[in-house]
mmCIF file of C-alpha atoms in Angstrom:
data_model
loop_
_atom_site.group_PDB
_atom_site.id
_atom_site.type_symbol
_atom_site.label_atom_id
_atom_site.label_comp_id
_atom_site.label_asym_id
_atom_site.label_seq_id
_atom_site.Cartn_x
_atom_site.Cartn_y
_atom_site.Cartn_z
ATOM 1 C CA UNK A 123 3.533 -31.100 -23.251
ATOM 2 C CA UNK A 124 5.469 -32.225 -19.983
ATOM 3 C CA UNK A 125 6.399 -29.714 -17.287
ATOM 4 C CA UNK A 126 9.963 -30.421 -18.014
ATOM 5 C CA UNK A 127 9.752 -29.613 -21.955
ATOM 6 C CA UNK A 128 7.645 -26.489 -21.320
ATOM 7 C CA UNK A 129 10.891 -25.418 -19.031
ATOM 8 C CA UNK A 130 13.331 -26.553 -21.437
ATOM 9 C CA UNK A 131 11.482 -24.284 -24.297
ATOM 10 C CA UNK A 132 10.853 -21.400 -22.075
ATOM 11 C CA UNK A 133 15.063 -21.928 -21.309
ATOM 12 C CA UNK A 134 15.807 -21.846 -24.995
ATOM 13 C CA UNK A 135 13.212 -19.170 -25.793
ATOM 14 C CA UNK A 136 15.123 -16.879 -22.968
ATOM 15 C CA UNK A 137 18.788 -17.707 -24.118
ATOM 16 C CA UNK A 138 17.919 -16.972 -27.656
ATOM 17 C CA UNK A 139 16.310 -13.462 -26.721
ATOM 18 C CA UNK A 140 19.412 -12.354 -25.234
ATOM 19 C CA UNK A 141 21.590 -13.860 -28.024
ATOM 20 C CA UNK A 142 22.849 -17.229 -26.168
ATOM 21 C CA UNK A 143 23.728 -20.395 -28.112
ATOM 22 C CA UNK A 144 21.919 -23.400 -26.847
ATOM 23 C CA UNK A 145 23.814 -26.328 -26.811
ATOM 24 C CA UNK A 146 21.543 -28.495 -29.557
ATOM 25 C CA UNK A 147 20.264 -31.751 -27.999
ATOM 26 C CA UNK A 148 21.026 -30.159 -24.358
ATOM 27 C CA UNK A 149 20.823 -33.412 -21.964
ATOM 28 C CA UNK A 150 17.899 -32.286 -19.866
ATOM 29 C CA UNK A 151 16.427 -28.336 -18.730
ATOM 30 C CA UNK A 152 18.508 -28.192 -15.862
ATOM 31 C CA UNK A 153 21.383 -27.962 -18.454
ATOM 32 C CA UNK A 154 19.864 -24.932 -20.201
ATOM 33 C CA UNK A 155 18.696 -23.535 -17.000
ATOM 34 C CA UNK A 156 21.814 -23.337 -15.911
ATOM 35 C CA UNK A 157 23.115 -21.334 -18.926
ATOM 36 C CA UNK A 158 20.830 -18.446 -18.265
ATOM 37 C CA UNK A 159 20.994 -18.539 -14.421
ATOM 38 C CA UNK A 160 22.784 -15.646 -14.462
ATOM 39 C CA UNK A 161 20.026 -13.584 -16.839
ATOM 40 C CA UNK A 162 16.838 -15.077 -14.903
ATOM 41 C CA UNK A 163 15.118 -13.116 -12.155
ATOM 42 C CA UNK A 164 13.982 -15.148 -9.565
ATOM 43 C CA UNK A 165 12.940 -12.904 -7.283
ATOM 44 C CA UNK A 166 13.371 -12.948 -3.342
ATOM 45 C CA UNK A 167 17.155 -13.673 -3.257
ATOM 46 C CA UNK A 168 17.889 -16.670 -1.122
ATOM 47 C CA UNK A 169 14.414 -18.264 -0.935
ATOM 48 C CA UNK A 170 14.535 -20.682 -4.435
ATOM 49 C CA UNK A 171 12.622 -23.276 -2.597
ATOM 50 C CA UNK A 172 9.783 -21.032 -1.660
ATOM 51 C CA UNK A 173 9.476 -20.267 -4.955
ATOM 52 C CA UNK A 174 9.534 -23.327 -6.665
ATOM 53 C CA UNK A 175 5.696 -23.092 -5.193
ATOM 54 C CA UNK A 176 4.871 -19.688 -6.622
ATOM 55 C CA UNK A 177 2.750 -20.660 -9.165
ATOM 56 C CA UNK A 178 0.215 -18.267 -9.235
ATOM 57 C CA UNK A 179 1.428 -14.566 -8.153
ATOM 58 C CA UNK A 180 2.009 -13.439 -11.469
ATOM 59 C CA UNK A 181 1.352 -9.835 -10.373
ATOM 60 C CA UNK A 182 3.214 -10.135 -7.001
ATOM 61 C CA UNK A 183 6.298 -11.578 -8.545
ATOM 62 C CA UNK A 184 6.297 -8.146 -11.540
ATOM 63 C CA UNK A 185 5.804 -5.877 -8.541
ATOM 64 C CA UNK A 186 8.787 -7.344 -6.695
ATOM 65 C CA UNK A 187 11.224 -7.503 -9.604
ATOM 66 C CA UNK A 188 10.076 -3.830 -10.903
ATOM 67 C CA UNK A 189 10.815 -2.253 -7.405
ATOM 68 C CA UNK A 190 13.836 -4.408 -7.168
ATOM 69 C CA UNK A 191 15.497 -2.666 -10.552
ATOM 70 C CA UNK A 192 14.103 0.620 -10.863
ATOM 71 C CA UNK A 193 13.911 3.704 -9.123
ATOM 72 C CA UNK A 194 10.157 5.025 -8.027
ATOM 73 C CA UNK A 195 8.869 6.837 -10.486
ATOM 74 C CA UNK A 196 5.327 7.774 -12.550
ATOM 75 C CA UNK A 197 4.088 4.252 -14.174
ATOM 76 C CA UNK A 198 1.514 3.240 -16.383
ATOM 77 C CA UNK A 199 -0.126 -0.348 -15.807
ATOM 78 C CA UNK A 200 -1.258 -0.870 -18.920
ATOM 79 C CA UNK A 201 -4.107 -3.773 -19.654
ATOM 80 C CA UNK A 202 -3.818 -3.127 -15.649
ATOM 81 C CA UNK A 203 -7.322 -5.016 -15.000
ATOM 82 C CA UNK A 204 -8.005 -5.277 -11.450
ATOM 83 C CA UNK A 205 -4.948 -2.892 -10.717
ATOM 84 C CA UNK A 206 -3.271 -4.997 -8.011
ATOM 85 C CA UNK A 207 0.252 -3.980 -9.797
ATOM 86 C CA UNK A 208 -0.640 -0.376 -9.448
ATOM 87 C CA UNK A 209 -1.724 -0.682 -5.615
ATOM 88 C CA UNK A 210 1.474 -2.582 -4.673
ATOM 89 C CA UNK A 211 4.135 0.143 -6.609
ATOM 90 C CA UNK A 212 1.532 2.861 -4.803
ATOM 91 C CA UNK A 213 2.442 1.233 -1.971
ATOM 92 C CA UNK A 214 5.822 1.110 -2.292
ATOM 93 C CA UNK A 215 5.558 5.029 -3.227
ATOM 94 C CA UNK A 216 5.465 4.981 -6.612
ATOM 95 C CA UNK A 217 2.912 6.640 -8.510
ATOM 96 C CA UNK A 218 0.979 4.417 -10.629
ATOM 97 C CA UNK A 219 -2.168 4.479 -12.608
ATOM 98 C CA UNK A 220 -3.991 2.084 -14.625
ATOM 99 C CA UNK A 221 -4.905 2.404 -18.121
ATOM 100 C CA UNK A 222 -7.675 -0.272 -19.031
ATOM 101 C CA UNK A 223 -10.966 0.022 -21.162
ATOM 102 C CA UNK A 224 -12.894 -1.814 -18.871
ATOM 103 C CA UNK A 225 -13.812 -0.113 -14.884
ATOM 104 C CA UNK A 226 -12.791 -3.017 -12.234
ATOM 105 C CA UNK A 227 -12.737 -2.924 -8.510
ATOM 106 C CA UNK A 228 -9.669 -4.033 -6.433
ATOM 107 C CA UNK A 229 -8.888 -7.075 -5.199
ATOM 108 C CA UNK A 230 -10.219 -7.626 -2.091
ATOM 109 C CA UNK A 231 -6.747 -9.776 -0.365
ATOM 110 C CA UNK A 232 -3.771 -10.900 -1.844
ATOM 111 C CA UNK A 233 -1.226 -12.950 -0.536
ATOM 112 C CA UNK A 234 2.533 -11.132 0.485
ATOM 113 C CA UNK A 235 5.216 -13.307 -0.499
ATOM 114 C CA UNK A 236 7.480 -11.820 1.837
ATOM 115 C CA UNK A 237 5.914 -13.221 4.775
ATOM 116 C CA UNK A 238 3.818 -15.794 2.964
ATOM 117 C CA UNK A 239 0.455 -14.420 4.684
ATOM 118 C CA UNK A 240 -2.469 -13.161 3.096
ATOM 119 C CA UNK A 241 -3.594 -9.109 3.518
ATOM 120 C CA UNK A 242 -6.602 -7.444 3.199
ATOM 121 C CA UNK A 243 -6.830 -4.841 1.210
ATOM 122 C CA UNK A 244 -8.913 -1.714 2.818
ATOM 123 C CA UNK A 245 -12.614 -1.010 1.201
ATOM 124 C CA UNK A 246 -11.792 2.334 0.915
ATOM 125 C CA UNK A 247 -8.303 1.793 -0.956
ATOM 126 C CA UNK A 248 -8.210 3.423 -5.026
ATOM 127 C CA UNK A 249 -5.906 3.201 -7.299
ATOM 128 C CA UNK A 250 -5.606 5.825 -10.041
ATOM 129 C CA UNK A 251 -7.436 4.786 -13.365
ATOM 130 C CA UNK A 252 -7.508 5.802 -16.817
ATOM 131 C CA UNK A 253 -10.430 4.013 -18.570
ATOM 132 C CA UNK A 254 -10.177 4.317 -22.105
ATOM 133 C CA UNK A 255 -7.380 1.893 -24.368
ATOM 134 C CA UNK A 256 -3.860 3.126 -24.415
ATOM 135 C CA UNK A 257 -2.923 5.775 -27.041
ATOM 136 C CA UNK A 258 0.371 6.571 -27.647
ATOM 137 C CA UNK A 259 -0.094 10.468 -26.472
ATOM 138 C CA UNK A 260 -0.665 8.658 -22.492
ATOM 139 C CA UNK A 261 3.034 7.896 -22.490
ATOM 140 C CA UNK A 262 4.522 11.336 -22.532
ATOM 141 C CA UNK A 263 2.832 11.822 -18.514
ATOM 142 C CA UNK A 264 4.892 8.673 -17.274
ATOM 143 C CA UNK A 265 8.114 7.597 -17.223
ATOM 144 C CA UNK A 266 8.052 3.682 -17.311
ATOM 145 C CA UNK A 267 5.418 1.945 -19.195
ATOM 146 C CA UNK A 268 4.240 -1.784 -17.802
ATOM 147 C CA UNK A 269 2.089 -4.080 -19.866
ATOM 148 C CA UNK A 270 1.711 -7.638 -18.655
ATOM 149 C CA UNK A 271 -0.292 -9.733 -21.466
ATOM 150 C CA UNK A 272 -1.744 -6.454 -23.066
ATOM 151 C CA UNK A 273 -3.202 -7.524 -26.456
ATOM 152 C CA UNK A 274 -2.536 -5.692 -29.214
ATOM 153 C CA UNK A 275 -1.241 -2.393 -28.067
ATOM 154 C CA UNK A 276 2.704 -3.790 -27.545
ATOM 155 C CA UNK A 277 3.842 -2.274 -30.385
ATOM 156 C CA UNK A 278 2.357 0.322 -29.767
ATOM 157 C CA UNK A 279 3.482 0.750 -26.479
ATOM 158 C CA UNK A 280 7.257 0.505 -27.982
ATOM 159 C CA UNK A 281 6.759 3.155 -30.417
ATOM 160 C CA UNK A 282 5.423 5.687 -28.306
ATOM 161 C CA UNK A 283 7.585 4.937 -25.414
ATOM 162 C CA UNK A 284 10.564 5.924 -28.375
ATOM 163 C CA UNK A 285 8.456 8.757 -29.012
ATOM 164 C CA UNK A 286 8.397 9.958 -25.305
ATOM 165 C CA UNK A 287 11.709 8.228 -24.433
ATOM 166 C CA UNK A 288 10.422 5.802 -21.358
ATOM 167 C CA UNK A 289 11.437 2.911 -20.281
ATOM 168 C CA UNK A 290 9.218 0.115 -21.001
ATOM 169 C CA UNK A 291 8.733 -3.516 -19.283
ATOM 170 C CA UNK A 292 6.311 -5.978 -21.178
ATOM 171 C CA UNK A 293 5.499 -9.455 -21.085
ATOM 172 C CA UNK A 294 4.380 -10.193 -24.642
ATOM 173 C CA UNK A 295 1.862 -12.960 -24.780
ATOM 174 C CA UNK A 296 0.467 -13.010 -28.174
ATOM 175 C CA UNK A 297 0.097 -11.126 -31.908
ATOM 176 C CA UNK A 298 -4.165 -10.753 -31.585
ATOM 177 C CA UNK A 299 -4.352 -7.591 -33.036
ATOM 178 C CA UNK A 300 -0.613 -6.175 -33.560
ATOM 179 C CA UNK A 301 0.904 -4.895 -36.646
ATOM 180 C CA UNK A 302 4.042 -6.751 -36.638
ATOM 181 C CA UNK A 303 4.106 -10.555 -37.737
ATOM 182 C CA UNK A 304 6.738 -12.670 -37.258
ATOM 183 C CA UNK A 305 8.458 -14.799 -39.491
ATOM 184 C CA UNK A 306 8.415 -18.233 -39.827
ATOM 185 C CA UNK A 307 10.408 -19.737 -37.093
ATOM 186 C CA UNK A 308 10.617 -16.746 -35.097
ATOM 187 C CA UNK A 309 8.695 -17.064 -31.752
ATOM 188 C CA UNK A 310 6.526 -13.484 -31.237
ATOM 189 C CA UNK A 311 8.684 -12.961 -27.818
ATOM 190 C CA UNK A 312 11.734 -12.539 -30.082
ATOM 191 C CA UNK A 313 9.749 -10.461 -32.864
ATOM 192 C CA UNK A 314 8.773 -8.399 -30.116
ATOM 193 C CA UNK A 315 12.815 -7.859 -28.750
ATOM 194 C CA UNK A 316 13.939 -7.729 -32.179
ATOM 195 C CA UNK A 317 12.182 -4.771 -32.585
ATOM 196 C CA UNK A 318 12.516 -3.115 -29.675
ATOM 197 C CA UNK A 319 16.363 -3.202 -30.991
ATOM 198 C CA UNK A 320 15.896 -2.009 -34.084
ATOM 199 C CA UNK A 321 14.317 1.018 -32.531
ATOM 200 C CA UNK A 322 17.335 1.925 -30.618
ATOM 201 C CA UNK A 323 16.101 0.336 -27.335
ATOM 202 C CA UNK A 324 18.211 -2.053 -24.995
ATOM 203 C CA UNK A 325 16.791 -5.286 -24.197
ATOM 204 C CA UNK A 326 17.293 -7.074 -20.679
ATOM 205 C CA UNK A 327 14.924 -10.179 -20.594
ATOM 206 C CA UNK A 328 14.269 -11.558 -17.206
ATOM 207 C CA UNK A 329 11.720 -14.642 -16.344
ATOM 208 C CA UNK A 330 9.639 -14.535 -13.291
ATOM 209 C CA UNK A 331 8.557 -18.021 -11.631
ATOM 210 C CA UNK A 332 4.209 -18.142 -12.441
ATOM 211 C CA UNK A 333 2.698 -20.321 -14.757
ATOM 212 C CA UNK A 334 2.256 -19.150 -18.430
ATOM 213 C CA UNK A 335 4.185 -16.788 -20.732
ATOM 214 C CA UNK A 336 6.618 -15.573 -18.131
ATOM 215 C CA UNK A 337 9.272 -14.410 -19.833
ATOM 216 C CA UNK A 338 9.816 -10.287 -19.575
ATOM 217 C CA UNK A 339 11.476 -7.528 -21.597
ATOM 218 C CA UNK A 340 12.591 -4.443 -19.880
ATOM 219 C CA UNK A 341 13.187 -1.742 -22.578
ATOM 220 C CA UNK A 342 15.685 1.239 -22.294
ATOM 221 C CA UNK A 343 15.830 3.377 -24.730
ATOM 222 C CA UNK A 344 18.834 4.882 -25.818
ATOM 223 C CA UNK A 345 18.350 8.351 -24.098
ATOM 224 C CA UNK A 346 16.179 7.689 -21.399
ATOM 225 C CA UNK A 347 19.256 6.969 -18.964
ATOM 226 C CA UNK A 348 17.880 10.306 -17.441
ATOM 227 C CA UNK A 349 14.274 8.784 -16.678
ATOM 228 C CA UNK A 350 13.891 6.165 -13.400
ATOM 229 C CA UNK A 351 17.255 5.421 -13.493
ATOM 230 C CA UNK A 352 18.279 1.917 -12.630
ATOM 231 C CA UNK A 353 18.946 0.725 -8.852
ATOM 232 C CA UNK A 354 22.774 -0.414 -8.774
ATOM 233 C CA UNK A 355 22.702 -3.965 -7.590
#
């Protein structure tokens, strides 16, 4: 599939999460793209040509739109691997631990997109780590719960974040392992918000600019206003 029709589908996969009619037959992506301009993140306001080459910063890019919408609070990377999330909210002085089976090390660099250069992470830097696979009990010691590309625990994740009333952001990438199947014709990003819904939960998609299922949902559920309340823009 071409570059341009993987845009176009992500464009029409975004405007139907948040309930917007696609024009059938739309002319070309930038058409589409420009009916959810308005709903998709791009992060670093004013640089769109900088990041028409971010690519690859998947975990850069969450970082930036996380501290860019919500207060610091106590997070939970969850599926949090190498825990680069974690160490960028920790510091930006937020409190985060990660909650993955499997024991990994830090990255050794990354690259800031802020001034485009890459930094060294110290030897001696930790991160907080659970390691043991998320159970829904974990979410009652955090307020926002973070899973990007967690298999088989998003559900999950929803139901206990009701439970516990956090806020949630997730980037579903597939249904290996989850409860919930969708119907024919329904994509498993929409299953996923549709949910979410049902459970009392507002939905506020947002699409970050790195290759692969980029497409977001932060979840607020409907009395967790209290909890890392949201940064007026």
């Amino acid at each position: 599939m071409s570059k341009r029709n993987d845009r176009r589908r992500a464009a029409q996969l975004l405007a139907s999460v948040v309930g917007i009619e696609v024009q059938q037959g739309a002319a070309d992506s930038e058409q589409i793209s420009n009916t959810t301009e308005d709903l998709t993140q791009l992060l670093l306001p004013g640089s769109k040509r900088e990041l028409t080459r971010m690519k690859k910063f998947r975990f850069q890019l969450l970082h930036e739109y996380i501290v860019g919408h919500i207060s610091p609070c106590r997070v939970a990377d969850i599926g949090g691997g190498k825990g680069l999330i974690a160490y960028l909210l920790q510091q930006s002085g937020w409190q985060a631990t990660v909650i993955d089976p499997i024991h990994q090390a830090l990255p050794t660099k990354y690259k800031d997109l802020l001034t485009d250069k890459q930094v060294q992470i110290d030897p001696s830097a930790v991160v907080t780590r659970l390691d043991c696979m998320f159970a829904p009990e974990l979410a009652r010691d955090y307020d926002l719960l973070v899973a990007l590309h967690a298999h088989g625990c998003n559900i999950m994740i929803i139901d206990a974040a009701l439970q516990y009333h956090r806020k949630v952001i997730l980037l579903p990438c597939c249904i290996i392992d989850e409860p919930l199947i969708p119907a024919a014709g329904i994509h498993w990003l929409q299953c996923v918000a549709d949910y979410a819904k049902t459970r009392g939960f507002t939905v506020e998609p947002f699409q970050l600019n790195f290759k692969g299922q980029n497409i977001g949902l932060y979840m607020i559920p409907a009395c967790g206003n209290h909890i890392c309340s949201v940064l007026s823009e």
